[in-house]
Tab-separated table of C-alpha atoms in Angstrom:
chain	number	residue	atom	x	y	z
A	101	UNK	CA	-10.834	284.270	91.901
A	102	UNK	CA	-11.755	283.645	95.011
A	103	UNK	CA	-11.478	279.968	96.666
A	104	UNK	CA	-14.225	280.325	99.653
A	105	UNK	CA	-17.517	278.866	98.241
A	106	UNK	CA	-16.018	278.031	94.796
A	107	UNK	CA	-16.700	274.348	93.263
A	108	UNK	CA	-13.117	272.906	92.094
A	109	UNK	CA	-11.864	269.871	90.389
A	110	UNK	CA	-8.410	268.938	90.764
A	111	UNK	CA	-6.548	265.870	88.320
A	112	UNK	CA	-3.928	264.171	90.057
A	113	UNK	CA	-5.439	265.022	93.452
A	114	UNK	CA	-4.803	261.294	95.469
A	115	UNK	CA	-1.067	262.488	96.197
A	116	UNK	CA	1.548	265.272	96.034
A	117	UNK	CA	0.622	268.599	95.065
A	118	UNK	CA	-2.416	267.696	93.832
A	119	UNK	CA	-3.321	266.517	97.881
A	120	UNK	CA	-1.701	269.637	98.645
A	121	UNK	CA	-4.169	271.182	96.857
A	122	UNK	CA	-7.371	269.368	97.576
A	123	UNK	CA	-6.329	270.237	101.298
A	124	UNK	CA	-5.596	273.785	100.991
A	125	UNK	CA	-8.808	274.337	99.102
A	126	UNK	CA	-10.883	272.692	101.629
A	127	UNK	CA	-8.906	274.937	104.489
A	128	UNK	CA	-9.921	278.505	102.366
A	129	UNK	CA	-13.450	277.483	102.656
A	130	UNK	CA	-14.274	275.866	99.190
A	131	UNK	CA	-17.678	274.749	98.926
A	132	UNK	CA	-17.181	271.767	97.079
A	133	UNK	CA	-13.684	269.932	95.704
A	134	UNK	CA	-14.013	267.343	93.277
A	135	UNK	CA	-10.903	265.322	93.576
A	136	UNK	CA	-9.471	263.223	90.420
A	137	UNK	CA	-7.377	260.249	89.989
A	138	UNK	CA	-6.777	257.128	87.704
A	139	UNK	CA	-8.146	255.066	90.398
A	140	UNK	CA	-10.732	256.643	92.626
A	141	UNK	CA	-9.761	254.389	95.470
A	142	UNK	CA	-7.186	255.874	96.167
A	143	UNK	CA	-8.537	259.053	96.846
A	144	UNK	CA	-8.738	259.245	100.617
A	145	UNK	CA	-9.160	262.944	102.129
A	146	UNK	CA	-11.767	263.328	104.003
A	147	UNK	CA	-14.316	266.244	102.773
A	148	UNK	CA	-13.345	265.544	98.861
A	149	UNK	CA	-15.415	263.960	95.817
A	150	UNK	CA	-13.772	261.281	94.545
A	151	UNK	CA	-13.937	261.332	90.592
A	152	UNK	CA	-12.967	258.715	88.297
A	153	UNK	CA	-10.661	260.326	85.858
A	154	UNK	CA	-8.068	259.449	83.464
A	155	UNK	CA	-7.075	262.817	81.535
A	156	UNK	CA	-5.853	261.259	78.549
A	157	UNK	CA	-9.268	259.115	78.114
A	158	UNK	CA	-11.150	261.488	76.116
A	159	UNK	CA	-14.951	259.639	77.332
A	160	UNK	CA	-13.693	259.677	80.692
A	161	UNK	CA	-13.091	263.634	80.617
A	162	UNK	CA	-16.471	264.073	79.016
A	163	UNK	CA	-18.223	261.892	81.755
A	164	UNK	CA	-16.244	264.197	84.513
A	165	UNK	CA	-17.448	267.062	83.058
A	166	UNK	CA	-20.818	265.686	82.785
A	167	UNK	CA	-20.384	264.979	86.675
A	168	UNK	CA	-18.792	268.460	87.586
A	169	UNK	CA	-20.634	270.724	85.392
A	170	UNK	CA	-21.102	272.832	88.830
A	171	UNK	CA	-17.285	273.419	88.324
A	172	UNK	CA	-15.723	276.606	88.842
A	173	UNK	CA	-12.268	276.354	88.982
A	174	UNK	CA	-10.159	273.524	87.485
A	175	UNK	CA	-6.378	272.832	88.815
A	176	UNK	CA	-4.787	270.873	86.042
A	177	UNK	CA	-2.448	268.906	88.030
A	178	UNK	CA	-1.783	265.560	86.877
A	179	UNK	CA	1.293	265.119	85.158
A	180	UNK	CA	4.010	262.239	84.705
A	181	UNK	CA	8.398	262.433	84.318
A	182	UNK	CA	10.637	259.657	83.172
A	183	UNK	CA	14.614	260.155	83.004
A	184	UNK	CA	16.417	259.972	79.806
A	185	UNK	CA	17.458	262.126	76.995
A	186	UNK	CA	16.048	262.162	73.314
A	187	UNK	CA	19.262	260.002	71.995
A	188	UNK	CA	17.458	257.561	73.825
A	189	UNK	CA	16.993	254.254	72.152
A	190	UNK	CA	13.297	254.774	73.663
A	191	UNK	CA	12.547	258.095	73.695
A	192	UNK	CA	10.173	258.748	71.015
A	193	UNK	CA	7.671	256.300	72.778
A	194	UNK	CA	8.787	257.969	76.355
A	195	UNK	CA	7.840	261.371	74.633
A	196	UNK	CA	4.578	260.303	73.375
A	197	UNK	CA	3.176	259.172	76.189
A	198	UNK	CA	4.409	262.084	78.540
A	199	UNK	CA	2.990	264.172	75.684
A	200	UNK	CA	-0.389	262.592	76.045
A	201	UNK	CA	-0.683	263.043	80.227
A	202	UNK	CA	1.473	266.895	80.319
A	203	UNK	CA	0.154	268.314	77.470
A	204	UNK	CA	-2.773	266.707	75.425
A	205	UNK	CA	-4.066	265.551	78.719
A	206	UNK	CA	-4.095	269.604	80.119
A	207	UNK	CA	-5.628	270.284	76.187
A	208	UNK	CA	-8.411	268.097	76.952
A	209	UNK	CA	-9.666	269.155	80.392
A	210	UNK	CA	-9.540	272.787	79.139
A	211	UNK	CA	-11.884	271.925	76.269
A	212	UNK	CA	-13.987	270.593	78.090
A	213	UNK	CA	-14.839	272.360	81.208
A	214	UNK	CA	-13.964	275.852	79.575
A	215	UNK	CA	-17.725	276.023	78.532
A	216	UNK	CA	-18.942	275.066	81.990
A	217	UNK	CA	-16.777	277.751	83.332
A	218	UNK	CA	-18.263	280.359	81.580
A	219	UNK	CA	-21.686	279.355	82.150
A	220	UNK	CA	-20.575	278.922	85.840
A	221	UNK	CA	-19.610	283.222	85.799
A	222	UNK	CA	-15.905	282.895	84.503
A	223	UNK	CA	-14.266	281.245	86.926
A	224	UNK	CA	-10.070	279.887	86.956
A	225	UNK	CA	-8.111	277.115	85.377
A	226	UNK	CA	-4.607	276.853	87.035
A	227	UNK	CA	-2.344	274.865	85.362
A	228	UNK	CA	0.940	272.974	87.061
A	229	UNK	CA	3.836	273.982	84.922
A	230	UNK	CA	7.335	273.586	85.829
A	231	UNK	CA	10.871	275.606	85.994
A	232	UNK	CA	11.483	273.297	83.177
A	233	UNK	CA	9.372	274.938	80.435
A	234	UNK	CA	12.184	277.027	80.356
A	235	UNK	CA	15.465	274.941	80.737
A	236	UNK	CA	15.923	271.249	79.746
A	237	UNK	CA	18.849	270.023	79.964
A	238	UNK	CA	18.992	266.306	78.662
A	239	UNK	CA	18.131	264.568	81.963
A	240	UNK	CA	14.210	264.846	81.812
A	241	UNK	CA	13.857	265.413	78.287
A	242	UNK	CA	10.633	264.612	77.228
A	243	UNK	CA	9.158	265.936	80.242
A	244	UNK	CA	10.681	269.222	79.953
A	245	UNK	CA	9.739	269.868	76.460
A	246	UNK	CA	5.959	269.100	77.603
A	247	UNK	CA	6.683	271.454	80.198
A	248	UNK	CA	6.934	273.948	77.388
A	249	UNK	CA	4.100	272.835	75.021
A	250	UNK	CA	2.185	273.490	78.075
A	251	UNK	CA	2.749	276.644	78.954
A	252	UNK	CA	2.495	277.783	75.393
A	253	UNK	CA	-0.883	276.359	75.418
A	254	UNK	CA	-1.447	278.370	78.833
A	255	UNK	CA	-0.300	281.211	77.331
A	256	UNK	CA	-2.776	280.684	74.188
A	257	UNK	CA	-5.892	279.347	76.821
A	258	UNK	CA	-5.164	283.104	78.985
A	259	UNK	CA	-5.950	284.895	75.454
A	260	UNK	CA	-8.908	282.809	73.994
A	261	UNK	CA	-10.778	282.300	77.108
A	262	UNK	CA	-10.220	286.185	78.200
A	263	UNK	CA	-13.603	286.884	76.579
A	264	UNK	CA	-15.622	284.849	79.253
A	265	UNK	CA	-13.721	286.019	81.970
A	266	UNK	CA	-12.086	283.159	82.718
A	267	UNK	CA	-8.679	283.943	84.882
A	268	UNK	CA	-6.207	281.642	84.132
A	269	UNK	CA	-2.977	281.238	86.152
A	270	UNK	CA	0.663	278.981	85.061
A	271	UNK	CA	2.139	277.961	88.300
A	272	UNK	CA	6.208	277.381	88.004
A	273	UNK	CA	7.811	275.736	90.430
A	274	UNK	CA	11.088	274.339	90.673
A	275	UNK	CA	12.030	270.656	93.062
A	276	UNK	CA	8.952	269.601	95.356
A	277	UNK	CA	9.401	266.924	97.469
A	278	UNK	CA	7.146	264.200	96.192
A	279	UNK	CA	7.092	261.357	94.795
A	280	UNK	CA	7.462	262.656	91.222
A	281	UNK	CA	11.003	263.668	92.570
A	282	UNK	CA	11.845	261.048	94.735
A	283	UNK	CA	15.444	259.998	93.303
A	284	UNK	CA	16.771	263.197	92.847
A	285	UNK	CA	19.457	264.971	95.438
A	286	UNK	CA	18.458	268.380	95.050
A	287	UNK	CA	16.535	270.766	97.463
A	288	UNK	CA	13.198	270.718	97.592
A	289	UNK	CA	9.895	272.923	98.388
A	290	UNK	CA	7.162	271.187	99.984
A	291	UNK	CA	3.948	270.625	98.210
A	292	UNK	CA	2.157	272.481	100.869
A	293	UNK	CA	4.304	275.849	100.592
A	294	UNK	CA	3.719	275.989	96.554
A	295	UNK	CA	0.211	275.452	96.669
A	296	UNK	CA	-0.005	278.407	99.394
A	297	UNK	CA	1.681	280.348	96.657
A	298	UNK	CA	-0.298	279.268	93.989
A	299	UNK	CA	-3.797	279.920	95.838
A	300	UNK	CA	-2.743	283.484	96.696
A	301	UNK	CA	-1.507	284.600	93.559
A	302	UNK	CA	-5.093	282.893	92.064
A	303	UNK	CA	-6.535	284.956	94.832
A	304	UNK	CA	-4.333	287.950	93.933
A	305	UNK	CA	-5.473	287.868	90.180
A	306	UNK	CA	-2.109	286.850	89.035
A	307	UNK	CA	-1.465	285.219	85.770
A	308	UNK	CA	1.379	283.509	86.853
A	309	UNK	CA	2.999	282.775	90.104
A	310	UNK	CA	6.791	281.769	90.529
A	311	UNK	CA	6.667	279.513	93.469
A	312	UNK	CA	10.447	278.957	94.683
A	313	UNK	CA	13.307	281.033	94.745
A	314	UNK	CA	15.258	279.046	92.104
A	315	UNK	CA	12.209	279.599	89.109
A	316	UNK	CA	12.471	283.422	89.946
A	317	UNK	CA	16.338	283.240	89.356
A	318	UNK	CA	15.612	281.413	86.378
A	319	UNK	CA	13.028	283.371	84.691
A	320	UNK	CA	15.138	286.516	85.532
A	321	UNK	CA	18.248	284.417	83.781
A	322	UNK	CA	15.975	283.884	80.673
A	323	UNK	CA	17.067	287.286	79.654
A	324	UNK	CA	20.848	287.171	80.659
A	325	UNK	CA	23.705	287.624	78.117
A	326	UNK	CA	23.992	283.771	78.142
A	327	UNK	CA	20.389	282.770	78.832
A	328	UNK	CA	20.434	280.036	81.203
A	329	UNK	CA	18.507	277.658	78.999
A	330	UNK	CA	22.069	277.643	76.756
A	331	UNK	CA	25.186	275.502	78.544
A	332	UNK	CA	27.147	277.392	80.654
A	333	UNK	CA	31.187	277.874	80.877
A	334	UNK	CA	32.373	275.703	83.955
């Protein structure tokens, strides 16, 4: 996939990675970014569409693909966290509605623009994953566990959309520094050196691209004689 002239719409894209993004892509030349948020307002980049778009309104995804039907590459960025575990008093409405942004949300804007991606020569949907579609440990429960149910449904959009040519790429990262993460002590990447990562592995053909040091250690501890994903002995 390559980014110079292509036509992209990114969810999310008024802050953290998905800026990043919107900003990188206008840097490699793209020829037109279409850049989505709850509140179009606050969309300020210079050089960028902004597009009304709430990914869990199903009317407001079909009106943005109505909009964008030029589209051909879609970054699904836009996702949501909330601390707590699921012994949580509230955690089965915390999981819902995490459910609805990380992975019903991503479900949606595939369905829909996947037709005007093939009609548009194949193009690329990139989806923002996480480090923690393969580890959750308690703190970010419900988050993690969309995490998962959205890179299954990567994995599952890579296969059924293979016949129209349409690349699509998981990106895993571990911390960035935004404002997703803003209360945890823990190092962090910035948004600006995953995106780099993600747009050259698109740009590479990859299928997925393992952003920071600490997702490569854990994908290579998925496979350990205690996977990392089980405690481990202090």
């Amino acid at each position: 996939m390559n980014i110079k002239d292509a036509v992209v719409l990114v969810t999310g894209a008024n802050r953290g990675i998905g800026l990043a993004f919107a900003q990188a892509l206008l840097a490699r030349g793209a020829r037109k970014v279409y850049a989505a948020a709850r509140n179009p307002s606050t969309v300020t980049l210079p050089g960028v569409q902004a597009l009304q778009l709430d990914v869990t309104n199903p009317e407001e995804v079909a009106a943005a693909a109505l909009h964008a039907a030029d589209v051909t590459l879609v970054i699904n960025n836009a996702g949501i966290a909330q601390p707590g575990g699921f012994l949580s008093e509230d955690s089965e409405a915390v999981a819902r509605r995490i459910f609805e942004t990380n992975f019903f949300g991503m479900l949606n804007m595939s369905k829909a623009f996947a037709p005007l991606l093939k009609a548009n020569g194949g193009g690329a949907l990139l989806n923002v994953l996480s480090v923690a579609s393969w580890v959750n440990g308690g703190e970010l429960a419900a988050y993690s566990a969309s995490k998962s149910a959205a890179w299954s449904l990567t994995n599952a959009l890579r296969h059924e959309l293979a016949g129209q040519k349409t690349q699509v790429l998981g990106l895993h990262m571990a911390y960035v520094d935004t404002d997703l993460t803003r209360g945890l002590d823990a190092p962090k990447s910035s948004p600006e050196e995953i995106v780099q990562r993600a747009l050259d592995g698109l740009e590479a053909g990859a299928d997925e691209v393992l952003a920071d040091a600490l997702t490569q250690q854990v994908r290579q501890g998925l496979t350990a004689p205690r996977p990392v994903y089980l405690p481990q002995a202090d």
